[in-house]
Short mmCIF file of C-alpha atoms in Angstrom, two decimals:
data_model
loop_
_atom_site.label_atom_id
_atom_site.label_comp_id
_atom_site.label_asym_id
_atom_site.label_seq_id
_atom_site.Cartn_x
_atom_site.Cartn_y
_atom_site.Cartn_z
CA UNK A 1 5.21 -5.83 -64.96
CA UNK A 2 8.85 -6.93 -65.23
CA UNK A 3 10.65 -9.32 -62.89
CA UNK A 4 12.08 -6.62 -60.68
CA UNK A 5 8.69 -4.90 -60.34
CA UNK A 6 7.05 -8.18 -59.38
CA UNK A 7 9.69 -8.79 -56.74
CA UNK A 8 9.23 -5.29 -55.35
CA UNK A 9 5.45 -5.66 -55.27
CA UNK A 10 5.55 -8.99 -53.46
CA UNK A 11 8.10 -7.88 -50.90
CA UNK A 12 6.42 -4.55 -50.29
CA UNK A 13 3.18 -6.36 -49.57
CA UNK A 14 4.98 -8.55 -47.09
CA UNK A 15 6.37 -5.56 -45.23
CA UNK A 16 2.99 -3.83 -45.27
CA UNK A 17 1.50 -6.81 -43.50
CA UNK A 18 4.35 -6.81 -41.02
CA UNK A 19 4.00 -3.08 -40.42
CA UNK A 20 0.30 -3.44 -39.59
CA UNK A 21 0.96 -6.10 -36.98
CA UNK A 22 4.26 -4.87 -35.55
CA UNK A 23 3.91 -3.56 -31.97
CA UNK A 24 5.05 -0.01 -31.32
CA UNK A 25 8.49 0.31 -29.77
CA UNK A 26 8.07 0.83 -26.05
CA UNK A 27 4.33 1.35 -26.59
CA UNK A 28 2.40 2.82 -23.69
CA UNK A 29 -1.30 3.51 -23.33
CA UNK A 30 -2.47 7.13 -23.59
CA UNK A 31 -3.45 7.01 -19.94
CA UNK A 32 0.14 6.27 -18.99
CA UNK A 33 1.35 9.51 -20.56
CA UNK A 34 0.53 11.91 -17.75
CA UNK A 35 0.76 15.70 -18.19
CA UNK A 36 3.69 15.75 -15.77
CA UNK A 37 5.55 13.16 -17.77
CA UNK A 38 4.91 15.02 -21.01
CA UNK A 39 6.24 18.22 -19.53
CA UNK A 40 9.56 16.59 -18.64
CA UNK A 41 10.03 15.42 -22.25
CA UNK A 42 10.60 18.96 -23.45
CA UNK A 43 12.23 19.32 -26.82
CA UNK A 44 11.98 17.86 -30.27
CA UNK A 45 13.93 15.14 -32.01
CA UNK A 46 16.32 17.68 -33.54
CA UNK A 47 19.10 17.10 -31.02
CA UNK A 48 18.81 13.32 -31.46
CA UNK A 49 19.38 13.78 -35.18
CA UNK A 50 22.32 16.08 -34.45
CA UNK A 51 24.06 13.48 -32.27
CA UNK A 52 23.47 10.79 -34.87
CA UNK A 53 25.04 13.04 -37.49
CA UNK A 54 27.97 13.71 -35.18
CA UNK A 55 28.69 9.99 -34.95
CA UNK A 56 28.63 9.61 -38.72
CA UNK A 57 31.09 12.50 -38.96
CA UNK A 58 33.39 10.90 -36.41
CA UNK A 59 33.30 7.58 -38.23
CA UNK A 60 34.21 9.26 -41.52
CA UNK A 61 37.77 9.19 -40.16
CA UNK A 62 39.00 5.62 -40.70
CA UNK A 63 41.35 6.05 -37.73
CA UNK A 64 38.55 6.94 -35.31
CA UNK A 65 38.38 3.42 -33.93
CA UNK A 66 40.06 0.06 -34.45
CA UNK A 67 39.11 -1.44 -37.82
CA UNK A 68 38.09 -4.64 -36.01
CA UNK A 69 35.23 -2.87 -34.16
CA UNK A 70 32.11 -2.73 -36.28
CA UNK A 71 30.55 0.76 -36.46
CA UNK A 72 27.01 -0.51 -35.82
CA UNK A 73 28.04 -1.12 -32.21
CA UNK A 74 28.67 2.60 -31.73
CA UNK A 75 25.30 3.55 -33.19
CA UNK A 76 23.55 1.08 -30.88
CA UNK A 77 25.33 2.41 -27.80
CA UNK A 78 24.57 6.03 -28.68
CA UNK A 79 20.89 5.48 -29.38
CA UNK A 80 20.26 3.06 -26.51
CA UNK A 81 21.76 5.55 -24.06
CA UNK A 82 19.59 8.39 -25.31
CA UNK A 83 16.49 6.19 -25.19
CA UNK A 84 17.08 4.97 -21.62
CA UNK A 85 17.96 8.49 -20.47
CA UNK A 86 14.62 9.78 -21.75
CA UNK A 87 12.52 6.90 -20.45
CA UNK A 88 14.16 7.14 -17.02
CA UNK A 89 12.47 10.53 -16.73
CA UNK A 90 9.24 10.20 -18.69
CA UNK A 91 8.41 6.65 -17.51
CA UNK A 92 5.98 6.40 -20.42
CA UNK A 93 7.89 3.52 -22.05
CA UNK A 94 9.78 0.55 -20.67
CA UNK A 95 13.54 0.95 -20.49
CA UNK A 96 15.83 -0.90 -22.86
CA UNK A 97 18.22 -1.83 -20.03
CA UNK A 98 18.38 0.86 -17.35
CA UNK A 99 15.96 3.09 -15.53
CA UNK A 100 17.81 5.35 -13.13
CA UNK A 101 16.23 7.52 -10.40
CA UNK A 102 15.05 10.90 -11.64
CA UNK A 103 13.39 13.69 -9.64
CA UNK A 104 10.12 15.14 -10.83
CA UNK A 105 10.69 17.87 -13.38
CA UNK A 106 14.06 16.58 -14.61
CA UNK A 107 14.65 17.60 -18.23
CA UNK A 108 14.54 14.60 -20.55
CA UNK A 109 16.07 16.54 -23.43
CA UNK A 110 19.07 17.44 -21.28
CA UNK A 111 19.38 13.82 -20.20
CA UNK A 112 19.43 12.65 -23.82
CA UNK A 113 22.09 15.20 -24.75
CA UNK A 114 24.29 14.33 -21.79
CA UNK A 115 23.97 10.59 -22.43
CA UNK A 116 24.89 11.04 -26.09
CA UNK A 117 27.88 13.20 -25.18
CA UNK A 118 29.19 10.76 -22.59
CA UNK A 119 28.88 7.75 -24.89
CA UNK A 120 30.75 9.48 -27.70
CA UNK A 121 33.49 10.71 -25.37
CA UNK A 122 33.89 7.19 -23.94
CA UNK A 123 34.09 5.66 -27.42
CA UNK A 124 36.15 8.41 -29.06
CA UNK A 125 38.18 10.32 -26.44
CA UNK A 126 40.20 12.03 -29.15
CA UNK A 127 37.00 13.75 -30.26
CA UNK A 128 36.24 15.22 -26.82
CA UNK A 129 36.74 18.84 -27.86
CA UNK A 130 34.15 18.76 -30.65
CA UNK A 131 31.76 16.62 -28.63
CA UNK A 132 32.07 18.95 -25.62
CA UNK A 133 31.34 21.89 -27.90
CA UNK A 134 28.22 20.22 -29.26
CA UNK A 135 26.92 19.51 -25.77
CA UNK A 136 27.61 23.07 -24.67
CA UNK A 137 25.72 24.38 -27.68
CA UNK A 138 22.76 22.10 -26.98
CA UNK A 139 22.54 22.95 -23.27
CA UNK A 140 23.17 26.68 -23.60
CA UNK A 141 19.64 27.14 -24.93
CA UNK A 142 18.19 25.76 -21.69
CA UNK A 143 17.94 27.90 -18.57
CA UNK A 144 20.14 26.73 -15.72
CA UNK A 145 18.36 25.26 -12.72
CA UNK A 146 17.63 22.14 -10.73
CA UNK A 147 15.61 20.54 -13.55
CA UNK A 148 18.46 20.99 -16.00
CA UNK A 149 21.03 19.63 -13.56
CA UNK A 150 18.81 16.66 -12.81
CA UNK A 151 18.72 15.86 -16.53
CA UNK A 152 22.51 16.02 -16.68
CA UNK A 153 22.75 13.59 -13.76
CA UNK A 154 20.31 11.12 -15.31
CA UNK A 155 22.02 11.15 -18.72
CA UNK A 156 25.46 10.67 -17.21
CA UNK A 157 24.27 7.77 -15.06
CA UNK A 158 22.65 5.93 -17.95
CA UNK A 159 25.65 6.38 -20.25
CA UNK A 160 28.06 5.22 -17.56
CA UNK A 161 26.06 2.10 -16.82
CA UNK A 162 25.69 1.19 -20.50
CA UNK A 163 29.35 1.71 -21.37
CA UNK A 164 30.37 -0.34 -18.33
CA UNK A 165 28.03 -3.19 -19.22
CA UNK A 166 29.31 -3.37 -22.81
CA UNK A 167 32.98 -3.12 -21.86
CA UNK A 168 33.35 -6.91 -21.89
CA UNK A 169 31.01 -7.76 -24.79
CA UNK A 170 33.81 -9.29 -26.87
CA UNK A 171 34.11 -6.39 -29.30
CA UNK A 172 37.69 -5.59 -28.26
CA UNK A 173 38.98 -9.14 -28.76
CA UNK A 174 41.68 -9.64 -31.36
CA UNK A 175 40.05 -11.41 -34.33
CA UNK A 176 41.67 -14.74 -35.16
CA UNK A 177 43.39 -14.83 -38.55
CA UNK A 178 41.35 -16.46 -41.27
CA UNK A 179 42.73 -19.52 -43.02
CA UNK A 180 41.38 -19.80 -46.57
CA UNK A 181 39.98 -23.14 -47.67
CA UNK A 182 40.91 -25.03 -50.80
CA UNK A 183 37.81 -27.10 -51.56
CA UNK A 184 35.18 -25.90 -54.06
CA UNK A 185 32.96 -23.37 -52.31
CA UNK A 186 35.48 -22.44 -49.60
CA UNK A 187 36.04 -18.74 -49.12
CA UNK A 188 39.41 -17.44 -50.11
CA UNK A 189 40.91 -13.97 -50.48
CA UNK A 190 39.68 -12.01 -53.48
CA UNK A 191 41.39 -10.02 -56.22
CA UNK A 192 42.72 -7.55 -57.03
CA UNK A 193 44.31 -6.77 -53.64
CA UNK A 194 43.43 -9.97 -51.76
CA UNK A 195 42.62 -8.24 -48.42
CA UNK A 196 42.36 -10.33 -45.28
CA UNK A 197 38.96 -10.61 -43.57
CA UNK A 198 38.52 -8.32 -40.57
CA UNK A 199 35.42 -9.33 -38.62
CA UNK A 200 36.22 -13.01 -38.19
CA UNK A 201 35.05 -12.99 -34.57
CA UNK A 202 32.19 -10.48 -34.74
CA UNK A 203 29.59 -13.23 -34.68
CA UNK A 204 30.65 -14.04 -31.12
CA UNK A 205 30.19 -10.48 -29.82
CA UNK A 206 27.41 -10.26 -27.25
CA UNK A 207 24.23 -9.07 -29.00
CA UNK A 208 22.25 -6.11 -27.73
CA UNK A 209 18.85 -7.82 -27.82
CA UNK A 210 19.27 -11.28 -29.40
CA UNK A 211 20.16 -14.18 -27.13
CA UNK A 212 23.15 -15.08 -29.31
CA UNK A 213 24.62 -14.37 -32.71
CA UNK A 214 23.45 -17.77 -33.93
CA UNK A 215 19.83 -17.33 -32.83
CA UNK A 216 18.55 -16.85 -36.38
CA UNK A 217 21.41 -18.44 -38.29
CA UNK A 218 20.09 -19.28 -41.77
CA UNK A 219 20.18 -22.83 -43.08
CA UNK A 220 23.21 -23.90 -45.08
CA UNK A 221 23.17 -22.65 -48.68
CA UNK A 222 22.87 -25.01 -51.66
CA UNK A 223 26.11 -26.78 -52.46
CA UNK A 224 28.20 -25.11 -55.17
CA UNK A 225 27.80 -28.18 -57.38
CA UNK A 226 24.01 -27.89 -57.61
CA UNK A 227 21.92 -26.49 -60.50
CA UNK A 228 20.46 -23.91 -58.10
CA UNK A 229 23.90 -22.51 -57.39
CA UNK A 230 24.82 -22.52 -61.07
CA UNK A 231 21.74 -20.49 -61.96
CA UNK A 232 22.44 -17.92 -59.23
CA UNK A 233 26.10 -17.61 -60.15
CA UNK A 234 25.44 -17.31 -63.86
CA UNK A 235 23.12 -14.38 -63.11
CA UNK A 236 25.97 -12.59 -61.35
CA UNK A 237 28.39 -13.54 -64.10
CA UNK A 238 26.17 -11.77 -66.63
CA UNK A 239 24.85 -8.80 -64.66
CA UNK A 240 27.76 -8.17 -62.31
CA UNK A 241 30.66 -8.15 -64.74
CA UNK A 242 32.68 -4.97 -65.11
CA UNK A 243 32.07 -5.22 -68.86
CA UNK A 244 28.47 -6.48 -68.67
CA UNK A 245 26.28 -5.92 -71.71
CA UNK A 246 23.11 -7.09 -69.92
CA UNK A 247 23.18 -4.68 -66.97
CA UNK A 248 21.22 -1.48 -67.61
CA UNK A 249 22.54 2.02 -67.02
CA UNK A 250 20.17 2.44 -64.06
CA UNK A 251 21.32 -0.84 -62.54
CA UNK A 252 24.91 0.34 -62.84
CA UNK A 253 23.94 3.62 -61.17
CA UNK A 254 22.18 1.74 -58.35
CA UNK A 255 25.16 -0.56 -57.83
CA UNK A 256 27.46 2.43 -57.45
CA UNK A 257 24.96 4.30 -55.27
CA UNK A 258 24.54 1.57 -52.64
CA UNK A 259 28.29 0.98 -52.46
CA UNK A 260 29.25 4.65 -52.06
CA UNK A 261 28.79 4.78 -48.27
CA UNK A 262 28.38 2.25 -45.45
CA UNK A 263 24.84 0.97 -45.70
CA UNK A 264 24.16 1.53 -41.97
CA UNK A 265 25.07 5.21 -42.48
CA UNK A 266 22.62 5.44 -45.35
CA UNK A 267 19.74 4.03 -43.31
CA UNK A 268 20.55 6.25 -40.32
CA UNK A 269 20.40 9.22 -42.68
CA UNK A 270 17.01 8.01 -43.89
CA UNK A 271 15.87 8.02 -40.26
CA UNK A 272 17.31 11.51 -39.78
CA UNK A 273 15.23 12.78 -42.69
CA UNK A 274 12.09 11.08 -41.41
CA UNK A 275 12.42 12.37 -37.85
CA UNK A 276 13.11 15.89 -39.15
CA UNK A 277 10.38 16.00 -41.79
CA UNK A 278 7.79 14.54 -39.42
CA UNK A 279 8.70 17.02 -36.66
CA UNK A 280 9.08 14.10 -34.29
CA UNK A 281 8.99 14.65 -30.55
CA UNK A 282 12.00 13.78 -28.43
CA UNK A 283 10.32 10.59 -27.26
CA UNK A 284 9.45 9.48 -30.80
CA UNK A 285 12.93 10.27 -32.09
CA UNK A 286 14.73 8.22 -29.48
CA UNK A 287 12.39 5.31 -30.16
CA UNK A 288 13.01 5.36 -33.90
CA UNK A 289 16.78 5.53 -33.62
CA UNK A 290 17.05 3.03 -30.77
CA UNK A 291 15.03 0.38 -32.53
CA UNK A 292 16.80 1.00 -35.84
CA UNK A 293 20.33 0.88 -34.51
CA UNK A 294 19.85 -1.98 -32.08
CA UNK A 295 18.42 -3.94 -35.02
CA UNK A 296 21.34 -3.04 -37.27
CA UNK A 297 23.90 -3.90 -34.59
CA UNK A 298 22.40 -7.30 -33.86
CA UNK A 299 21.93 -8.02 -37.55
CA UNK A 300 25.64 -7.35 -38.08
CA UNK A 301 26.52 -9.79 -35.29
CA UNK A 302 24.14 -12.45 -36.63
CA UNK A 303 25.35 -11.90 -40.19
CA UNK A 304 29.00 -12.46 -39.30
CA UNK A 305 28.09 -15.49 -37.24
CA UNK A 306 26.59 -17.05 -40.36
CA UNK A 307 29.32 -15.86 -42.72
CA UNK A 308 32.02 -17.64 -40.73
CA UNK A 309 29.85 -20.66 -39.99
CA UNK A 310 29.59 -21.38 -43.74
CA UNK A 311 32.61 -19.45 -45.21
CA UNK A 312 31.20 -19.50 -48.76
CA UNK A 313 33.42 -18.15 -51.53
CA UNK A 314 32.60 -14.98 -53.40
CA UNK A 315 31.27 -14.91 -56.98
CA UNK A 316 34.59 -13.66 -58.36
CA UNK A 317 36.31 -16.79 -57.05
CA UNK A 318 33.55 -19.12 -58.20
CA UNK A 319 33.49 -17.67 -61.72
CA UNK A 320 37.25 -17.56 -62.18
CA UNK A 321 37.48 -21.21 -61.06
CA UNK A 322 34.50 -22.36 -63.09
CA UNK A 323 36.60 -24.42 -65.46
CA UNK A 324 37.79 -26.62 -62.62
CA UNK A 325 34.52 -28.49 -63.26
CA UNK A 326 33.10 -28.25 -59.74
CA UNK A 327 29.74 -27.56 -61.41
CA UNK A 328 28.82 -28.60 -64.98
CA UNK A 329 26.38 -25.69 -65.25
CA UNK A 330 29.12 -23.09 -64.94
CA UNK A 331 31.57 -22.04 -67.62
CA UNK A 332 34.58 -20.46 -65.98
CA UNK A 333 36.28 -17.24 -66.93
CA UNK A 334 39.67 -16.68 -65.25
CA UNK A 335 39.63 -13.06 -66.40
CA UNK A 336 36.17 -12.20 -65.07
CA UNK A 337 36.11 -9.03 -62.95
CA UNK A 338 33.17 -7.65 -60.95
CA UNK A 339 31.90 -4.12 -61.49
CA UNK A 340 33.12 -3.14 -58.00
CA UNK A 341 35.87 -4.58 -55.78
CA UNK A 342 34.73 -7.45 -53.59
CA UNK A 343 34.33 -6.94 -49.84
CA UNK A 344 36.79 -8.97 -47.72
CA UNK A 345 34.51 -11.52 -46.10
CA UNK A 346 32.55 -14.65 -47.03
CA UNK A 347 29.57 -14.33 -49.34
CA UNK A 348 26.69 -15.95 -47.44
CA UNK A 349 24.52 -14.27 -46.23
CA UNK A 350 24.68 -10.89 -47.99
CA UNK A 351 25.31 -7.84 -45.81
CA UNK A 352 23.25 -5.35 -47.82
CA UNK A 353 20.34 -7.76 -47.86
CA UNK A 354 20.49 -8.34 -44.10
CA UNK A 355 21.13 -4.79 -42.92
CA UNK A 356 18.78 -3.09 -45.38
CA UNK A 357 15.97 -5.51 -44.59
CA UNK A 358 16.42 -4.92 -40.87
CA UNK A 359 16.25 -1.17 -41.44
CA UNK A 360 13.27 -1.32 -43.81
CA UNK A 361 11.31 -3.59 -41.47
CA UNK A 362 12.01 -1.29 -38.54
CA UNK A 363 11.12 1.96 -40.28
CA UNK A 364 8.00 0.51 -41.89
CA UNK A 365 6.81 -0.35 -38.38
CA UNK A 366 6.85 3.35 -37.54
CA UNK A 367 5.92 5.06 -40.79
CA UNK A 368 4.05 2.43 -42.80
CA UNK A 369 5.29 0.40 -45.74
CA UNK A 370 4.02 2.80 -48.41
CA UNK A 371 5.98 5.87 -47.45
CA UNK A 372 7.52 7.93 -50.23
CA UNK A 373 11.17 8.55 -49.47
CA UNK A 374 14.35 9.80 -50.99
CA UNK A 375 17.65 8.20 -50.12
CA UNK A 376 20.83 10.22 -50.53
CA UNK A 377 24.38 8.90 -50.56
CA UNK A 378 27.46 10.94 -51.40
CA UNK A 379 25.36 13.67 -52.97
CA UNK A 380 23.32 11.33 -55.18
CA UNK A 381 19.60 10.84 -54.52
CA UNK A 382 17.27 8.02 -55.48
CA UNK A 383 13.52 7.97 -54.85
CA UNK A 384 11.39 5.04 -53.68
CA UNK A 385 7.71 4.39 -53.05
CA UNK A 386 8.41 2.55 -49.79
CA UNK A 387 11.08 1.22 -47.47
CA UNK A 388 10.96 -2.24 -49.01
CA UNK A 389 11.57 -0.84 -52.47
CA UNK A 390 14.76 0.79 -51.20
CA UNK A 391 15.89 -2.34 -49.36
CA UNK A 392 15.20 -4.54 -52.37
CA UNK A 393 17.22 -2.30 -54.64
CA UNK A 394 20.03 -2.35 -52.07
CA UNK A 395 20.35 -6.12 -52.24
CA UNK A 396 19.79 -6.31 -55.99
CA UNK A 397 22.63 -3.83 -56.36
CA UNK A 398 25.01 -6.43 -54.96
CA UNK A 399 24.18 -8.74 -57.87
CA UNK A 400 24.64 -5.86 -60.33
CA UNK A 401 28.02 -5.02 -58.77
CA UNK A 402 29.22 -8.63 -58.86
CA UNK A 403 29.36 -9.06 -55.09
CA UNK A 404 26.66 -11.57 -54.21
CA UNK A 405 24.30 -14.17 -55.60
CA UNK A 406 20.55 -14.14 -55.07
CA UNK A 407 21.11 -17.04 -52.65
CA UNK A 408 23.22 -14.78 -50.44
CA UNK A 409 20.68 -11.99 -50.66
CA UNK A 410 17.64 -14.13 -49.82
CA UNK A 411 19.32 -15.46 -46.69
CA UNK A 412 20.32 -11.92 -45.71
CA UNK A 413 16.80 -10.60 -46.16
CA UNK A 414 15.35 -13.36 -44.02
CA UNK A 415 17.92 -12.77 -41.30
CA UNK A 416 17.44 -9.01 -41.21
CA UNK A 417 13.67 -9.31 -40.97
CA UNK A 418 13.88 -11.88 -38.17
CA UNK A 419 16.25 -9.73 -36.14
CA UNK A 420 14.23 -6.55 -36.60
CA UNK A 421 11.00 -8.27 -35.58
CA UNK A 422 12.67 -9.78 -32.52
CA UNK A 423 14.03 -6.41 -31.45
CA UNK A 424 10.59 -4.82 -31.86
CA UNK A 425 8.98 -7.53 -29.74
CA UNK A 426 11.49 -7.33 -26.90
CA UNK A 427 11.78 -3.60 -26.32
#
């Protein structure tokens, strides 16, 4: 067994243990699920998947929303609204935030569709025509009547309350400009284009479930002058170089794969496939997506809190400045270039490690750690024996692409797991 296989085996075992002990999202006893409640939850998870896909399509336009608003917020709002709309009617699970009055017989599937529609229209008014058309298509299959109208009323009420509550969460604040440091280890803009950081204030956005963005802030990383840092950086220098002779062809393919699309999109698409292939009920579908996207949104907030608490430089900076003798274990190379362009934010903790671990932990809680899955991004598919295998490859890919050290990735993994477990315990 090689080093990567050992890592995968150890981490998969960890997630398996977590999956066996993780409480079900909004779990309710069988006795609580009355026949009347089940009848009002008509429909499958298909429409939930459709609305999730619609959001991904909207976000494919870079002008859809301000670049300073992180997309995970939109996913969380969409899925939380659908979840609370359904639970307001079925009453089989506790609400995330709101439980609005609903008459007996109200259609939960209609409520979910209306809530999803209203959230997307509120977030993306320019997309109203296509969103209206999707709602009309969804509701046209349901016979008009008091039960249908009651579902519309419930969904609209939940969406309105949620959008109003989040209107002052700090997401619309103008991010303060970032001032690069000059000391060894300080983050500074990265070549070749030297883009300015965007999410400098995202760590102060009000979380959806966490008490604050700093709740699970990881400990400070090893100083850049330590042997531990030198070992981690030298690994990236070898494996992550654009001209690396030590990186395998499959590692190069994985690095490109996990960078091809936003990682939160990839994991939402994994959930889409799972909900569809498992023929999930409406109630199960809203649970899966709500827990996943609330976890991803809060992980993003917590991740940026830590990034700008420590503002650690990226590997490309550390390697190019190696001959400034900040660490005797590092030989600098001013011409070193990573396989892929570096993201414009500090290095610690790693985003792919944090977000992928949050997603893997969440989905393993529903489907079990050892669940064969395929992950597709931009038309390319990779196959994994479990969620942890996919998450581990996601963070390893950031070493292979020259983006992060293993120090960044370990902190990200820990953070994502902590957030996902907290979300599962408090919903």
